[in-house]
């Protein structure tokens, strides 16, 4: 049994420390030295102000990543919104977002989960939303050859701003629990496979993720705390062209299945 993003339920969160990182890698990495953040401030402003966006998909700067902006209905009872629209997601992807596993994580303030990734193929695409509290959701493009390789996007998500984030194959995922408690739901396209899923340290200076807290304050699982750095896993990183090729195979497979279904229906 696992937490969301493949963290075993038996893991106990512990405070990350610069000294532990230095012992593991030979150098402290608490200081982010590289500016790798992709600006999404204009996009967030548009989401907050453009009344035509609810019910639509908006692209993020990382290729293949996007957010679904749900249409929320509120009254004296509370609110309601759809957070999975298989028809719209299939139209966007070119094949169905097949749900193989649904995960839920509950995190206390200052918890960071990630950066997590799965080998491609088959990879593990994700749809992520925050249903209680608030988080800073982070996507890191780890596909070598991608136009945004090594870059990341940070998005505020909360129960008051219930964005649904699509993390494509080959893109790493992490989040920081900003509220006292944050509940995050994940839908993923492959079941948990410990041999194919791995992690990169969230405070790796080469990635330059600007977290809202420092490493000494962050609460990491032992697995994430002991995670390697980008420079240590270059031979395992997915290739952008190969990932796109795999996604195109999924598209062709779906088109073939639909053609066969139409032919069978016509007999």
mmCIF file of C-alpha atoms in Angstrom:
data_model
loop_
_atom_site.group_PDB
_atom_site.id
_atom_site.type_symbol
_atom_site.label_atom_id
_atom_site.label_comp_id
_atom_site.label_asym_id
_atom_site.label_seq_id
_atom_site.Cartn_x
_atom_site.Cartn_y
_atom_site.Cartn_z
ATOM 1 C CA UNK A 1 0.000 0.000 0.000
ATOM 2 C CA UNK A 2 1.379 3.400 -0.926
ATOM 3 C CA UNK A 3 0.758 7.064 -0.472
ATOM 4 C CA UNK A 4 0.196 9.192 -3.546
ATOM 5 C CA UNK A 5 3.242 9.543 -5.748
ATOM 6 C CA UNK A 6 4.543 6.168 -4.638
ATOM 7 C CA UNK A 7 5.589 6.969 -1.084
ATOM 8 C CA UNK A 8 5.166 3.847 1.098
ATOM 9 C CA UNK A 9 2.639 4.316 3.903
ATOM 10 C CA UNK A 10 5.220 3.086 6.365
ATOM 11 C CA UNK A 11 7.547 6.025 5.675
ATOM 12 C CA UNK A 12 7.887 8.491 8.514
ATOM 13 C CA UNK A 13 8.397 12.152 7.616
ATOM 14 C CA UNK A 14 11.533 13.718 8.989
ATOM 15 C CA UNK A 15 13.018 17.183 8.789
ATOM 16 C CA UNK A 16 15.409 17.626 5.893
ATOM 17 C CA UNK A 17 18.805 19.055 6.741
ATOM 18 C CA UNK A 18 21.670 20.544 4.771
ATOM 19 C CA UNK A 19 24.159 18.400 6.633
ATOM 20 C CA UNK A 20 22.427 15.203 5.502
ATOM 21 C CA UNK A 21 22.509 16.415 1.916
ATOM 22 C CA UNK A 22 26.183 17.272 2.198
ATOM 23 C CA UNK A 23 26.953 13.830 3.611
ATOM 24 C CA UNK A 24 25.119 12.116 0.772
ATOM 25 C CA UNK A 25 26.456 14.148 -2.136
ATOM 26 C CA UNK A 26 29.639 15.654 -0.813
ATOM 27 C CA UNK A 27 28.352 19.230 -1.058
ATOM 28 C CA UNK A 28 25.545 21.199 0.523
ATOM 29 C CA UNK A 29 22.720 22.140 -1.819
ATOM 30 C CA UNK A 30 20.461 24.354 0.256
ATOM 31 C CA UNK A 31 21.087 27.350 -2.013
ATOM 32 C CA UNK A 32 19.346 27.360 -5.374
ATOM 33 C CA UNK A 33 21.868 28.848 -7.780
ATOM 34 C CA UNK A 34 20.045 28.453 -11.082
ATOM 35 C CA UNK A 35 17.013 30.441 -12.208
ATOM 36 C CA UNK A 36 14.884 27.733 -13.804
ATOM 37 C CA UNK A 37 11.398 29.021 -13.007
ATOM 38 C CA UNK A 38 8.957 29.546 -15.875
ATOM 39 C CA UNK A 39 6.768 32.597 -15.247
ATOM 40 C CA UNK A 40 3.054 31.782 -15.038
ATOM 41 C CA UNK A 41 1.915 34.967 -13.275
ATOM 42 C CA UNK A 42 0.058 36.253 -16.345
ATOM 43 C CA UNK A 43 -1.631 32.885 -16.773
ATOM 44 C CA UNK A 44 -2.744 32.840 -13.131
ATOM 45 C CA UNK A 45 -4.072 36.386 -13.425
ATOM 46 C CA UNK A 46 -6.036 35.313 -16.484
ATOM 47 C CA UNK A 47 -7.459 32.285 -14.683
ATOM 48 C CA UNK A 48 -8.606 34.537 -11.846
ATOM 49 C CA UNK A 49 -10.188 37.191 -14.068
ATOM 50 C CA UNK A 50 -11.276 35.636 -17.386
ATOM 51 C CA UNK A 51 -14.856 34.403 -17.038
ATOM 52 C CA UNK A 52 -14.569 32.425 -20.268
ATOM 53 C CA UNK A 53 -11.951 30.009 -18.878
ATOM 54 C CA UNK A 54 -14.009 27.865 -16.459
ATOM 55 C CA UNK A 55 -14.643 24.502 -18.077
ATOM 56 C CA UNK A 56 -11.606 24.779 -20.358
ATOM 57 C CA UNK A 57 -8.010 23.569 -20.564
ATOM 58 C CA UNK A 58 -5.137 26.066 -20.418
ATOM 59 C CA UNK A 59 -1.610 25.129 -21.520
ATOM 60 C CA UNK A 60 1.370 25.563 -19.212
ATOM 61 C CA UNK A 61 4.841 26.581 -20.500
ATOM 62 C CA UNK A 62 6.109 22.991 -20.203
ATOM 63 C CA UNK A 63 5.126 21.030 -23.356
ATOM 64 C CA UNK A 64 2.315 18.596 -22.629
ATOM 65 C CA UNK A 65 1.479 20.126 -19.249
ATOM 66 C CA UNK A 66 -1.822 21.919 -18.744
ATOM 67 C CA UNK A 67 -4.454 22.856 -16.200
ATOM 68 C CA UNK A 68 -8.169 22.262 -16.326
ATOM 69 C CA UNK A 69 -10.065 25.234 -14.907
ATOM 70 C CA UNK A 70 -13.298 23.823 -13.490
ATOM 71 C CA UNK A 71 -16.606 25.635 -13.480
ATOM 72 C CA UNK A 72 -17.538 26.021 -9.806
ATOM 73 C CA UNK A 73 -21.121 26.375 -8.590
ATOM 74 C CA UNK A 74 -21.484 27.925 -5.135
ATOM 75 C CA UNK A 75 -24.486 28.562 -2.908
ATOM 76 C CA UNK A 76 -25.426 28.516 0.776
ATOM 77 C CA UNK A 77 -24.697 24.787 0.953
ATOM 78 C CA UNK A 78 -21.118 25.122 -0.279
ATOM 79 C CA UNK A 79 -19.793 24.451 -3.759
ATOM 80 C CA UNK A 80 -19.646 21.867 -6.535
ATOM 81 C CA UNK A 81 -17.291 21.380 -9.476
ATOM 82 C CA UNK A 82 -16.238 18.667 -11.891
ATOM 83 C CA UNK A 83 -12.581 17.760 -11.637
ATOM 84 C CA UNK A 84 -12.379 14.982 -14.214
ATOM 85 C CA UNK A 85 -13.758 15.369 -17.736
ATOM 86 C CA UNK A 86 -12.719 12.332 -19.734
ATOM 87 C CA UNK A 87 -14.133 13.721 -22.968
ATOM 88 C CA UNK A 88 -12.197 16.987 -22.816
ATOM 89 C CA UNK A 89 -9.012 15.326 -21.626
ATOM 90 C CA UNK A 90 -9.205 12.737 -24.412
ATOM 91 C CA UNK A 91 -9.667 15.466 -26.993
ATOM 92 C CA UNK A 92 -6.620 17.268 -25.616
ATOM 93 C CA UNK A 93 -4.387 14.176 -25.406
ATOM 94 C CA UNK A 94 -5.572 12.293 -28.475
ATOM 95 C CA UNK A 95 -6.283 9.189 -26.361
ATOM 96 C CA UNK A 96 -8.138 8.513 -23.099
ATOM 97 C CA UNK A 97 -6.579 9.403 -19.777
ATOM 98 C CA UNK A 98 -6.836 5.864 -18.424
ATOM 99 C CA UNK A 99 -7.148 5.844 -14.645
ATOM 100 C CA UNK A 100 -5.152 2.922 -13.256
ATOM 101 C CA UNK A 101 -4.948 4.155 -9.663
ATOM 102 C CA UNK A 102 -6.427 6.926 -7.526
ATOM 103 C CA UNK A 103 -4.373 8.271 -4.624
ATOM 104 C CA UNK A 104 -5.010 10.664 -1.758
ATOM 105 C CA UNK A 105 -2.389 12.264 0.465
ATOM 106 C CA UNK A 106 -2.871 14.285 3.628
ATOM 107 C CA UNK A 107 0.100 16.499 4.498
ATOM 108 C CA UNK A 108 0.850 18.827 7.375
ATOM 109 C CA UNK A 109 2.285 22.308 6.899
ATOM 110 C CA UNK A 110 5.840 22.438 5.492
ATOM 111 C CA UNK A 111 5.724 18.920 4.045
ATOM 112 C CA UNK A 112 7.338 18.615 0.610
ATOM 113 C CA UNK A 113 6.574 15.497 -1.422
ATOM 114 C CA UNK A 114 8.756 14.867 -4.452
ATOM 115 C CA UNK A 115 10.333 15.341 -6.886
ATOM 116 C CA UNK A 116 8.869 12.071 -8.245
ATOM 117 C CA UNK A 117 9.101 10.497 -11.680
ATOM 118 C CA UNK A 118 8.432 7.161 -13.424
ATOM 119 C CA UNK A 119 10.429 5.521 -16.205
ATOM 120 C CA UNK A 120 9.021 5.880 -19.726
ATOM 121 C CA UNK A 121 7.646 3.663 -21.110
ATOM 122 C CA UNK A 122 5.119 3.268 -19.751
ATOM 123 C CA UNK A 123 5.592 6.283 -17.477
ATOM 124 C CA UNK A 124 2.896 7.614 -15.201
ATOM 125 C CA UNK A 125 0.910 10.669 -16.230
ATOM 126 C CA UNK A 126 -0.986 12.377 -13.422
ATOM 127 C CA UNK A 127 -3.957 14.590 -12.765
ATOM 128 C CA UNK A 128 -3.519 16.425 -9.484
ATOM 129 C CA UNK A 129 -5.815 18.671 -7.475
ATOM 130 C CA UNK A 130 -5.998 19.985 -3.916
ATOM 131 C CA UNK A 131 -9.368 19.311 -2.253
ATOM 132 C CA UNK A 132 -8.620 20.772 1.182
ATOM 133 C CA UNK A 133 -6.125 23.427 2.238
ATOM 134 C CA UNK A 134 -3.524 24.832 -0.136
ATOM 135 C CA UNK A 135 -0.316 23.729 -1.823
ATOM 136 C CA UNK A 136 2.360 24.986 -4.154
ATOM 137 C CA UNK A 137 2.418 22.436 -6.959
ATOM 138 C CA UNK A 138 5.675 22.063 -8.897
ATOM 139 C CA UNK A 139 6.293 20.479 -12.299
ATOM 140 C CA UNK A 140 9.901 19.909 -13.407
ATOM 141 C CA UNK A 141 10.669 19.020 -17.022
ATOM 142 C CA UNK A 142 13.170 16.158 -16.803
ATOM 143 C CA UNK A 143 12.991 15.120 -20.474
ATOM 144 C CA UNK A 144 16.389 15.620 -22.082
ATOM 145 C CA UNK A 145 16.069 17.451 -25.379
ATOM 146 C CA UNK A 146 12.867 19.193 -24.347
ATOM 147 C CA UNK A 147 12.758 22.953 -25.026
ATOM 148 C CA UNK A 148 12.108 23.414 -21.302
ATOM 149 C CA UNK A 149 14.444 20.716 -19.952
ATOM 150 C CA UNK A 150 15.472 21.530 -16.382
ATOM 151 C CA UNK A 151 12.833 24.256 -16.091
ATOM 152 C CA UNK A 152 9.941 24.188 -13.656
ATOM 153 C CA UNK A 153 6.502 25.660 -13.077
ATOM 154 C CA UNK A 154 5.088 26.516 -9.641
ATOM 155 C CA UNK A 155 1.321 26.784 -9.240
ATOM 156 C CA UNK A 156 -0.742 27.706 -6.182
ATOM 157 C CA UNK A 157 -3.651 25.288 -5.837
ATOM 158 C CA UNK A 158 -6.240 25.253 -3.077
ATOM 159 C CA UNK A 159 -9.786 24.252 -2.244
ATOM 160 C CA UNK A 160 -10.678 27.876 -3.020
ATOM 161 C CA UNK A 161 -8.863 27.718 -6.395
ATOM 162 C CA UNK A 162 -9.398 24.089 -7.443
ATOM 163 C CA UNK A 163 -7.209 23.802 -10.528
ATOM 164 C CA UNK A 164 -6.611 20.338 -11.978
ATOM 165 C CA UNK A 165 -3.024 19.933 -13.171
ATOM 166 C CA UNK A 166 -1.954 17.469 -15.861
ATOM 167 C CA UNK A 167 1.611 16.224 -15.414
ATOM 168 C CA UNK A 168 2.688 14.488 -18.640
ATOM 169 C CA UNK A 169 5.008 11.521 -18.998
ATOM 170 C CA UNK A 170 8.618 12.338 -18.183
ATOM 171 C CA UNK A 171 7.845 15.423 -16.105
ATOM 172 C CA UNK A 172 8.706 15.339 -12.412
ATOM 173 C CA UNK A 173 6.165 16.317 -9.779
ATOM 174 C CA UNK A 174 6.370 17.710 -6.266
ATOM 175 C CA UNK A 175 4.346 19.909 -3.954
ATOM 176 C CA UNK A 176 4.695 21.911 -0.754
ATOM 177 C CA UNK A 177 1.856 21.904 1.800
ATOM 178 C CA UNK A 178 1.290 25.575 2.596
ATOM 179 C CA UNK A 179 -1.775 25.269 4.845
ATOM 180 C CA UNK A 180 -1.958 23.600 8.252
ATOM 181 C CA UNK A 181 -3.288 20.503 6.482
ATOM 182 C CA UNK A 182 -3.464 19.882 2.745
ATOM 183 C CA UNK A 183 -5.344 17.039 1.072
ATOM 184 C CA UNK A 184 -4.266 16.217 -2.478
ATOM 185 C CA UNK A 185 -5.978 13.826 -4.895
ATOM 186 C CA UNK A 186 -4.105 12.138 -7.741
ATOM 187 C CA UNK A 187 -5.342 10.145 -10.693
ATOM 188 C CA UNK A 188 -2.517 8.230 -12.387
ATOM 189 C CA UNK A 189 -2.266 6.180 -15.571
ATOM 190 C CA UNK A 190 -0.186 3.328 -14.123
ATOM 191 C CA UNK A 191 -0.280 1.525 -10.798
ATOM 192 C CA UNK A 192 2.579 1.982 -8.356
ATOM 193 C CA UNK A 193 5.738 0.190 -9.496
ATOM 194 C CA UNK A 194 8.667 0.630 -7.102
ATOM 195 C CA UNK A 195 11.149 -0.603 -9.701
ATOM 196 C CA UNK A 196 10.122 2.046 -12.241
ATOM 197 C CA UNK A 197 9.465 5.026 -9.965
ATOM 198 C CA UNK A 198 12.197 7.212 -8.529
ATOM 199 C CA UNK A 199 12.898 10.641 -7.146
ATOM 200 C CA UNK A 200 15.242 13.623 -7.271
ATOM 201 C CA UNK A 201 16.046 15.743 -4.230
ATOM 202 C CA UNK A 202 13.678 18.739 -4.094
ATOM 203 C CA UNK A 203 16.461 21.091 -2.964
ATOM 204 C CA UNK A 204 18.875 20.192 -5.761
ATOM 205 C CA UNK A 205 20.495 23.503 -6.682
ATOM 206 C CA UNK A 206 20.765 22.461 -10.335
ATOM 207 C CA UNK A 207 16.967 22.465 -10.561
ATOM 208 C CA UNK A 208 16.641 25.727 -8.659
ATOM 209 C CA UNK A 209 13.103 25.250 -7.364
ATOM 210 C CA UNK A 210 12.305 28.266 -5.207
ATOM 211 C CA UNK A 211 10.368 26.724 -2.352
ATOM 212 C CA UNK A 212 8.547 28.932 0.132
ATOM 213 C CA UNK A 213 10.626 27.444 2.964
ATOM 214 C CA UNK A 214 14.263 26.533 3.469
ATOM 215 C CA UNK A 215 15.599 23.007 3.594
ATOM 216 C CA UNK A 216 16.017 22.953 7.367
ATOM 217 C CA UNK A 217 12.308 23.709 7.830
ATOM 218 C CA UNK A 218 10.964 21.367 5.165
ATOM 219 C CA UNK A 219 9.574 17.986 6.193
ATOM 220 C CA UNK A 220 10.556 15.189 3.818
ATOM 221 C CA UNK A 221 10.050 11.445 3.864
ATOM 222 C CA UNK A 222 13.268 9.477 4.409
ATOM 223 C CA UNK A 223 13.052 8.373 0.775
ATOM 224 C CA UNK A 224 12.866 11.926 -0.560
ATOM 225 C CA UNK A 225 15.520 13.108 1.874
ATOM 226 C CA UNK A 226 17.928 10.471 0.564
ATOM 227 C CA UNK A 227 17.033 11.097 -3.088
ATOM 228 C CA UNK A 228 19.860 11.613 -5.589
ATOM 229 C CA UNK A 229 20.536 14.854 -7.399
ATOM 230 C CA UNK A 230 20.060 15.538 -11.096
ATOM 231 C CA UNK A 231 23.753 15.078 -11.848
ATOM 232 C CA UNK A 232 23.610 11.593 -10.318
ATOM 233 C CA UNK A 233 20.778 10.295 -12.533
ATOM 234 C CA UNK A 234 21.526 11.689 -15.993
ATOM 235 C CA UNK A 235 21.621 8.161 -17.442
ATOM 236 C CA UNK A 236 18.066 7.530 -16.232
ATOM 237 C CA UNK A 237 16.425 10.721 -17.466
ATOM 238 C CA UNK A 238 13.772 10.265 -20.168
ATOM 239 C CA UNK A 239 14.404 11.605 -23.659
ATOM 240 C CA UNK A 240 11.875 14.123 -24.956
ATOM 241 C CA UNK A 241 11.718 12.690 -28.481
ATOM 242 C CA UNK A 242 11.292 9.150 -27.168
ATOM 243 C CA UNK A 243 8.569 10.237 -24.747
ATOM 244 C CA UNK A 244 6.739 12.040 -27.537
ATOM 245 C CA UNK A 245 7.102 8.907 -29.669
ATOM 246 C CA UNK A 246 5.505 6.818 -26.932
ATOM 247 C CA UNK A 247 2.635 9.302 -26.626
ATOM 248 C CA UNK A 248 2.132 9.146 -30.395
ATOM 249 C CA UNK A 249 1.977 5.353 -30.146
ATOM 250 C CA UNK A 250 -0.803 5.755 -27.574
ATOM 251 C CA UNK A 251 -2.621 8.080 -29.968
ATOM 252 C CA UNK A 252 -2.261 5.653 -32.885
ATOM 253 C CA UNK A 253 -3.381 2.756 -30.721
ATOM 254 C CA UNK A 254 -6.526 4.619 -29.749
ATOM 255 C CA UNK A 255 -7.268 5.620 -33.348
ATOM 256 C CA UNK A 256 -6.862 2.003 -34.458
ATOM 257 C CA UNK A 257 -9.169 0.804 -31.696
ATOM 258 C CA UNK A 258 -11.801 3.340 -32.742
ATOM 259 C CA UNK A 259 -11.493 2.323 -36.409
ATOM 260 C CA UNK A 260 -11.952 -1.330 -35.482
ATOM 261 C CA UNK A 261 -14.913 -0.448 -33.281
ATOM 262 C CA UNK A 262 -16.559 1.487 -36.111
ATOM 263 C CA UNK A 263 -15.949 -1.384 -38.517
ATOM 264 C CA UNK A 264 -17.445 -3.886 -36.075
ATOM 265 C CA UNK A 265 -20.482 -1.666 -35.499
ATOM 266 C CA UNK A 266 -21.055 -1.436 -39.252
ATOM 267 C CA UNK A 267 -21.159 -5.194 -39.793
#
